[in-house]
Amino acid sequence: MLSPVSLGATLTVAGLLLGLASCGGEAPSIGDDARATSTGTVLSITDGDTLRLALDGEELAVRLIGIDTPEVHPEVECFGPEAEALLADLAPVGAVLRVEYDLDPRDPYDRELLYLYTEDGTFVNLELVARGAAEAVLFEPNDRYWDELRAAEREARDARLGLWAQC
């Protein structure tokens, strides 16, 4: 049996260790990808929600998660060219973007599903929706920013921005 002094010292040390352990930040969640904090360089723009990116030494087709823009291939849809131009403005060829994965890293067409951020911190996916160039679309299970994307769409619709005014 420990003496009162030894017991007190043991409890103090245990409390300090628990306190230090709680300062370590969040543990990575299941599904986090090693490239979750990587950066990639824009190689080309395919349309308003798809581009090619050089990432970790690979050239990847990338589909922006949580959004859908009007098509420009094979048929040109209303506001498709404008959405493509906005993506090219936000993420021009040669731009370095921070990439973020969600739970499911690829779509059925083997494109990387990513959230993209410019060097100044602009959330590209959200910006396209907020400016009325895209609608919010849930890509289950990738729903990390669903609430923000949906709110931005509602505001763009209410303000009749972009495709909500023209189409």
Coordinates of N, CA and C in Angstrom, one line a residue:
M1 N 0.8 -1.2 0.0 CA 0.0 0.0 0.0 C 0.9 1.2 0.0
L2 N 0.5 2.2 -0.8 CA 1.2 3.5 -0.9 C 0.9 4.4 0.3
S3 N 2.0 5.1 0.7 CA 1.8 6.1 1.8 C 1.0 7.2 1.2
P4 N 0.4 8.1 2.0 CA -0.4 9.2 1.5 C 0.5 10.1 0.6
V5 N 1.8 10.3 1.0 CA 2.7 11.1 0.2 C 2.9 10.5 -1.2
S6 N 3.2 9.2 -1.2 CA 3.4 8.5 -2.5 C 2.2 8.4 -3.3
L7 N 1.0 8.2 -2.7 CA -0.2 8.2 -3.4 C -0.5 9.6 -4.0
G8 N -0.3 10.6 -3.3 CA -0.5 12.0 -3.8 C 0.5 12.3 -5.0
A9 N 1.7 11.9 -4.9 CA 2.7 12.1 -5.9 C 2.3 11.3 -7.2
T10 N 1.8 10.1 -7.0 CA 1.4 9.3 -8.1 C 0.2 9.9 -8.8
L11 N -0.8 10.3 -8.1 CA -1.9 11.0 -8.7 C -1.6 12.3 -9.4
T12 N -0.6 13.0 -8.8 CA -0.2 14.3 -9.5 C 0.5 14.0 -10.8
V13 N 1.4 13.0 -10.8 CA 2.1 12.6 -12.1 C 1.0 12.1 -13.1
A14 N 0.1 11.3 -12.6 CA -0.9 10.7 -13.6 C -1.7 11.9 -14.2
G15 N -2.1 12.8 -13.3 CA -2.9 14.0 -13.8 C -2.1 14.8 -14.8
L16 N -0.8 15.0 -14.6 CA 0.0 15.8 -15.5 C 0.1 15.0 -16.8
L17 N 0.3 13.7 -16.8 CA 0.4 12.9 -18.0 C -0.9 13.0 -18.8
L18 N -2.0 12.9 -18.1 CA -3.3 13.0 -18.8 C -3.5 14.3 -19.4
G19 N -3.1 15.4 -18.7 CA -3.2 16.7 -19.2 C -2.4 16.9 -20.5
L20 N -1.1 16.4 -20.4 CA -0.3 16.5 -21.6 C -0.8 15.8 -22.8
A21 N -1.3 14.6 -22.5 CA -1.9 13.8 -23.6 C -3.1 14.5 -24.3
S22 N -3.8 15.2 -23.5 CA -5.0 15.9 -24.1 C -4.6 17.1 -24.9
C23 N -3.3 17.6 -24.9 CA -2.9 18.7 -25.6 C -2.4 18.4 -27.0
G24 N -2.5 17.2 -27.4 CA -1.9 16.7 -28.7 C -2.7 17.0 -29.9
G25 N -3.9 17.5 -29.8 CA -4.7 17.8 -31.0 C -5.5 16.5 -31.3
E26 N -6.2 16.6 -32.5 CA -7.1 15.6 -32.9 C -6.3 14.4 -33.5
A27 N -6.7 13.2 -33.3 CA -6.2 12.1 -34.0 C -6.7 12.0 -35.4
P28 N -5.9 11.6 -36.3 CA -6.5 11.5 -37.7 C -7.7 10.6 -37.7
S29 N -8.7 11.0 -38.5 CA -9.9 10.2 -38.6 C -9.7 9.0 -39.6
I30 N -10.5 8.0 -39.5 CA -10.5 6.9 -40.5 C -10.8 7.5 -41.8
G31 N -10.0 7.1 -42.8 CA -10.3 7.6 -44.2 C -9.4 8.7 -44.5
D32 N -8.6 9.3 -43.6 CA -7.7 10.4 -43.9 C -6.7 9.8 -44.9
D33 N -6.4 10.5 -45.9 CA -5.4 10.1 -46.9 C -4.1 10.8 -46.6
A34 N -3.0 10.1 -46.9 CA -1.6 10.7 -46.6 C -1.4 11.9 -47.4
R35 N -2.1 12.1 -48.5 CA -2.0 13.3 -49.3 C -3.0 14.4 -49.0
A36 N -3.7 14.3 -47.8 CA -4.8 15.2 -47.5 C -4.3 16.6 -47.4
T37 N -3.0 16.8 -47.1 CA -2.5 18.2 -46.9 C -1.5 18.5 -48.0
S38 N -1.5 17.8 -49.1 CA -0.6 18.0 -50.3 C -1.0 19.2 -51.1
T39 N -0.1 19.6 -51.9 CA -0.4 20.7 -52.9 C -0.2 20.1 -54.3
G40 N -0.9 20.6 -55.2 CA -0.8 20.1 -56.6 C -0.8 21.3 -57.5
T41 N -0.3 21.1 -58.7 CA -0.2 22.2 -59.7 C -1.2 22.0 -60.8
V42 N -2.0 23.0 -61.2 CA -3.0 22.9 -62.2 C -2.3 22.7 -63.6
L43 N -2.7 21.6 -64.3 CA -2.2 21.4 -65.6 C -3.1 21.8 -66.7
S44 N -4.4 21.6 -66.5 CA -5.4 22.1 -67.5 C -6.8 22.1 -66.8
I45 N -7.7 22.8 -67.4 CA -9.1 22.9 -67.0 C -9.9 22.1 -68.0
T46 N -10.7 21.1 -67.5 CA -11.5 20.3 -68.4 C -12.9 21.0 -68.6
D47 N -13.5 21.4 -67.5 CA -14.8 22.1 -67.5 C -14.9 22.8 -66.1
G48 N -16.1 23.2 -65.8 CA -16.3 23.9 -64.5 C -16.1 23.2 -63.2
D49 N -16.1 21.9 -63.3 CA -15.9 21.1 -62.0 C -14.8 20.0 -62.2
T50 N -14.1 20.0 -63.2 CA -13.1 19.0 -63.5 C -11.8 19.6 -64.1
L51 N -10.6 19.2 -63.6 CA -9.4 19.7 -64.1 C -8.3 18.6 -64.0
R52 N -7.1 18.8 -64.5 CA -6.0 17.9 -64.4 C -5.0 18.6 -63.5
L53 N -4.4 17.8 -62.6 CA -3.5 18.3 -61.5 C -2.3 17.4 -61.5
A54 N -1.1 18.0 -61.3 CA 0.1 17.3 -61.0 C 0.2 17.2 -59.5
L55 N 0.1 16.0 -59.0 CA 0.1 15.8 -57.5 C 1.0 14.6 -57.2
D56 N 1.9 14.8 -56.3 CA 2.8 13.7 -55.9 C 3.5 13.0 -57.0
G57 N 3.9 13.7 -58.0 CA 4.6 13.1 -59.2 C 3.6 12.5 -60.2
E58 N 2.4 12.6 -60.0 CA 1.4 11.9 -60.9 C 0.5 13.0 -61.6
E59 N 0.0 12.7 -62.8 CA -0.9 13.6 -63.4 C -2.3 13.0 -63.2
L60 N -3.2 13.7 -62.5 CA -4.5 13.2 -62.1 C -5.6 14.0 -62.7
A61 N -6.7 13.2 -63.0 CA -8.0 13.9 -63.3 C -8.6 14.1 -62.0
V62 N -9.1 15.3 -61.8 CA -9.7 15.7 -60.5 C -11.1 16.2 -60.7
R63 N -12.1 15.7 -59.9 CA -13.5 16.1 -59.9 C -13.7 16.8 -58.6
L64 N -14.1 18.1 -58.6 CA -14.4 18.8 -57.4 C -15.6 18.2 -56.6
I65 N -15.4 17.9 -55.3 CA -16.4 17.3 -54.5 C -17.5 18.3 -54.2
G66 N -18.7 17.8 -54.2 CA -19.9 18.5 -53.7 C -20.5 19.6 -54.6
I67 N -20.0 19.6 -55.8 CA -20.6 20.6 -56.8 C -20.8 20.0 -58.1
D68 N -21.7 20.6 -58.9 CA -21.9 20.2 -60.3 C -22.1 21.5 -61.1
T69 N -21.3 21.6 -62.2 CA -21.5 22.8 -63.1 C -22.1 22.3 -64.4
P70 N -22.7 23.2 -65.1 CA -23.2 22.9 -66.4 C -22.1 22.3 -67.3
E71 N -22.5 21.4 -68.2 CA -21.5 20.8 -69.1 C -21.0 21.7 -70.3
V72 N -19.8 21.4 -70.7 CA -19.3 22.0 -72.0 C -19.0 21.0 -73.0
H73 N -19.0 19.7 -72.6 CA -18.7 18.6 -73.6 C -19.8 17.5 -73.4
P74 N -20.3 16.8 -74.3 CA -20.2 17.1 -75.7 C -21.1 18.2 -76.1
E75 N -22.2 18.5 -75.3 CA -23.1 19.6 -75.6 C -22.8 20.7 -74.6
V76 N -22.9 21.9 -75.1 CA -22.7 23.1 -74.2 C -24.0 23.5 -73.6
E77 N -24.1 23.4 -72.2 CA -25.3 23.7 -71.5 C -25.2 25.2 -71.1
C78 N -26.4 25.7 -70.7 CA -26.4 27.1 -70.2 C -25.5 27.3 -69.1
F79 N -24.6 28.3 -69.2 CA -23.7 28.7 -68.2 C -22.5 27.8 -68.0
G80 N -22.4 26.8 -68.9 CA -21.2 25.9 -68.9 C -19.9 26.6 -69.2
P81 N -19.8 27.4 -70.3 CA -18.6 28.1 -70.5 C -18.2 29.1 -69.4
E82 N -19.2 29.8 -68.8 CA -18.9 30.7 -67.8 C -18.4 30.0 -66.5
A83 N -18.9 28.8 -66.2 CA -18.4 28.1 -65.1 C -17.0 27.6 -65.3
E84 N -16.7 27.2 -66.5 CA -15.4 26.7 -66.9 C -14.4 27.9 -66.8
A85 N -14.8 29.1 -67.3 CA -14.0 30.3 -67.2 C -13.7 30.7 -65.7
L86 N -14.7 30.6 -64.9 CA -14.5 30.9 -63.5 C -13.5 30.0 -62.8
L87 N -13.7 28.7 -63.1 CA -12.7 27.8 -62.5 C -11.3 28.1 -63.0
A88 N -11.1 28.4 -64.3 CA -9.8 28.8 -64.9 C -9.3 30.1 -64.2
D89 N -10.2 31.0 -63.8 CA -9.8 32.2 -63.2 C -9.4 32.0 -61.7
L90 N -10.1 31.1 -61.0 CA -9.8 30.8 -59.6 C -8.5 29.9 -59.5
A91 N -8.4 29.0 -60.5 CA -7.3 28.0 -60.5 C -6.6 27.9 -61.9
P92 N -5.9 29.0 -62.3 CA -5.3 29.0 -63.6 C -4.3 27.9 -63.8
V93 N -4.0 27.6 -65.0 CA -2.9 26.6 -65.3 C -1.6 27.2 -64.7
G94 N -0.9 26.3 -63.9 CA 0.3 26.7 -63.2 C 0.1 27.0 -61.8
A95 N -1.2 27.3 -61.4 CA -1.5 27.6 -60.0 C -1.2 26.4 -59.1
V96 N -0.7 26.7 -57.9 CA -0.5 25.7 -56.9 C -1.7 25.7 -55.9
L97 N -2.4 24.6 -55.8 CA -3.6 24.5 -55.0 C -3.3 23.5 -53.8
R98 N -3.9 23.8 -52.7 CA -3.9 22.8 -51.6 C -5.1 21.9 -51.8
V99 N -4.9 20.6 -51.6 CA -5.9 19.6 -51.9 C -6.4 19.0 -50.6
E100 N -7.7 18.6 -50.5 CA -8.2 18.0 -49.3 C -9.1 16.8 -49.8
Y101 N -8.9 15.7 -49.3 CA -9.7 14.5 -49.6 C -10.8 14.4 -48.6
D102 N -11.9 13.7 -48.9 CA -12.9 13.4 -47.9 C -12.8 11.8 -47.8
L103 N -13.9 11.2 -47.4 CA -13.9 9.7 -47.1 C -13.6 8.9 -48.4
D104 N -14.3 9.2 -49.5 CA -14.1 8.4 -50.7 C -13.3 9.2 -51.7
P105 N -12.1 8.7 -52.0 CA -11.1 9.5 -52.7 C -11.3 9.5 -54.2
R106 N -12.2 8.5 -54.8 CA -12.3 8.5 -56.3 C -13.8 8.3 -56.6
D107 N -14.1 8.7 -57.8 CA -15.4 8.5 -58.4 C -15.4 7.3 -59.3
P108 N -16.6 6.9 -59.9 CA -16.6 5.7 -60.7 C -15.8 5.9 -62.0
Y109 N -15.4 7.1 -62.4 CA -14.6 7.3 -63.6 C -13.1 7.4 -63.2
D110 N -12.8 7.0 -62.0 CA -11.4 7.0 -61.5 C -10.8 8.4 -61.4
R111 N -11.6 9.4 -61.2 CA -11.1 10.7 -61.0 C -10.9 10.9 -59.5
E112 N -9.9 11.7 -59.1 CA -9.7 12.0 -57.7 C -10.8 13.0 -57.3
L113 N -11.4 12.7 -56.1 CA -12.5 13.6 -55.6 C -11.8 14.5 -54.6
L114 N -11.8 15.8 -54.8 CA -11.1 16.7 -54.0 C -11.8 18.0 -53.7
Y115 N -11.5 18.6 -52.5 CA -11.8 20.0 -52.2 C -10.5 20.7 -52.6
L116 N -10.5 21.9 -53.2 CA -9.4 22.6 -53.6 C -9.3 24.0 -53.0
Y117 N -8.1 24.5 -52.6 CA -8.0 25.8 -52.0 C -6.8 26.5 -52.7
T118 N -7.0 27.8 -53.0 CA -6.0 28.6 -53.6 C -4.9 28.9 -52.6
E119 N -3.8 29.5 -53.0 CA -2.7 29.9 -52.1 C -3.2 30.9 -51.1
D120 N -4.2 31.8 -51.5 CA -4.7 32.8 -50.5 C -5.8 32.2 -49.6
G121 N -6.1 30.9 -49.7 CA -7.1 30.3 -48.9 C -8.5 30.2 -49.4
T122 N -8.7 30.7 -50.6 CA -10.1 30.6 -51.2 C -10.4 29.1 -51.4
F123 N -11.6 28.7 -50.9 CA -12.1 27.4 -51.1 C -12.8 27.4 -52.4
V124 N -12.2 26.8 -53.4 CA -12.6 26.8 -54.8 C -14.0 26.2 -55.0
N125 N -14.2 25.1 -54.4 CA -15.5 24.4 -54.6 C -16.7 25.3 -54.1
L126 N -16.5 25.9 -52.9 CA -17.5 26.8 -52.3 C -17.6 28.1 -53.2
E127 N -16.5 28.6 -53.6 CA -16.6 29.9 -54.4 C -17.4 29.7 -55.7
L128 N -17.2 28.6 -56.4 CA -18.0 28.3 -57.6 C -19.5 28.3 -57.3
V129 N -19.9 27.7 -56.2 CA -21.3 27.7 -55.8 C -21.8 29.1 -55.4
A130 N -21.0 29.7 -54.6 CA -21.4 31.1 -54.1 C -21.5 32.1 -55.2
R131 N -20.8 31.9 -56.3 CA -20.9 32.9 -57.4 C -22.0 32.4 -58.4
G132 N -22.7 31.3 -58.1 CA -23.7 30.9 -59.0 C -23.3 30.1 -60.3
A133 N -22.0 29.6 -60.2 CA -21.5 28.8 -61.4 C -21.7 27.3 -61.2
A134 N -22.1 26.9 -60.0 CA -22.3 25.5 -59.7 C -23.5 25.3 -58.7
E135 N -24.0 24.1 -58.7 CA -25.0 23.8 -57.7 C -24.3 22.8 -56.7
A136 N -24.8 22.8 -55.5 CA -24.3 21.9 -54.5 C -24.9 20.5 -54.8
V137 N -24.1 19.5 -54.8 CA -24.5 18.1 -55.0 C -23.8 17.2 -54.0
L138 N -24.6 16.4 -53.3 CA -24.0 15.5 -52.2 C -23.4 14.3 -52.9
F139 N -22.1 14.1 -52.6 CA -21.4 13.0 -53.1 C -21.1 12.0 -51.9
E140 N -22.1 11.3 -51.5 CA -22.0 10.4 -50.4 C -20.9 9.4 -50.6
P141 N -20.1 9.2 -49.6 CA -20.1 9.6 -48.2 C -19.4 11.0 -48.0
N142 N -19.0 11.6 -49.0 CA -18.2 12.8 -48.9 C -19.1 14.1 -48.6
D143 N -19.3 14.3 -47.3 CA -20.2 15.3 -46.9 C -19.6 16.4 -46.0
R144 N -18.3 16.4 -45.9 CA -17.6 17.3 -44.9 C -18.1 18.7 -45.0
Y145 N -18.3 19.3 -46.2 CA -18.7 20.7 -46.3 C -20.1 20.8 -46.9
W146 N -20.9 19.8 -46.8 CA -22.2 19.8 -47.5 C -23.1 21.0 -47.0
D147 N -23.1 21.2 -45.7 CA -23.9 22.3 -45.1 C -23.5 23.6 -45.7
E148 N -22.2 23.9 -45.8 CA -21.7 25.1 -46.3 C -22.0 25.3 -47.8
L149 N -21.8 24.2 -48.5 CA -22.1 24.3 -50.0 C -23.6 24.5 -50.2
R150 N -24.4 23.8 -49.5 CA -25.9 24.0 -49.6 C -26.3 25.4 -49.3
A151 N -25.8 26.0 -48.2 CA -26.1 27.3 -47.8 C -25.7 28.3 -48.9
A152 N -24.5 28.1 -49.5 CA -24.0 29.0 -50.5 C -24.9 28.9 -51.7
E153 N -25.4 27.7 -52.1 CA -26.3 27.6 -53.2 C -27.6 28.4 -53.0
R154 N -28.1 28.2 -51.8 CA -29.4 28.9 -51.4 C -29.2 30.4 -51.5
E155 N -28.0 30.9 -51.1 CA -27.8 32.4 -51.2 C -27.6 32.8 -52.6
A156 N -26.9 32.0 -53.4 CA -26.7 32.4 -54.9 C -28.1 32.3 -55.6
R157 N -28.9 31.3 -55.3 CA -30.2 31.3 -55.9 C -31.1 32.5 -55.5
D158 N -31.1 32.8 -54.2 CA -31.9 33.9 -53.8 C -31.5 35.2 -54.4
A159 N -30.1 35.4 -54.6 CA -29.6 36.6 -55.2 C -29.6 36.5 -56.7
R160 N -30.1 35.4 -57.3 CA -30.1 35.2 -58.7 C -28.8 35.5 -59.4
L161 N -27.8 34.8 -58.9 CA -26.4 34.9 -59.4 C -26.1 33.9 -60.4
G162 N -25.3 34.2 -61.4 CA -24.8 33.2 -62.4 C -25.9 32.5 -63.1
L163 N -25.8 31.1 -63.0 CA -26.8 30.3 -63.7 C -28.2 30.4 -63.2
W164 N -28.3 30.9 -61.9 CA -29.7 31.1 -61.4 C -30.4 32.2 -62.0
A165 N -29.7 33.1 -62.7 CA -30.3 34.2 -63.4 C -30.4 33.9 -64.9
Q166 N -29.5 33.2 -65.4 CA -29.4 33.0 -66.9 C -30.1 31.7 -67.4
C167 N -30.2 30.7 -66.6 CA -30.7 29.4 -67.1 C -32.1 29.1 -66.6

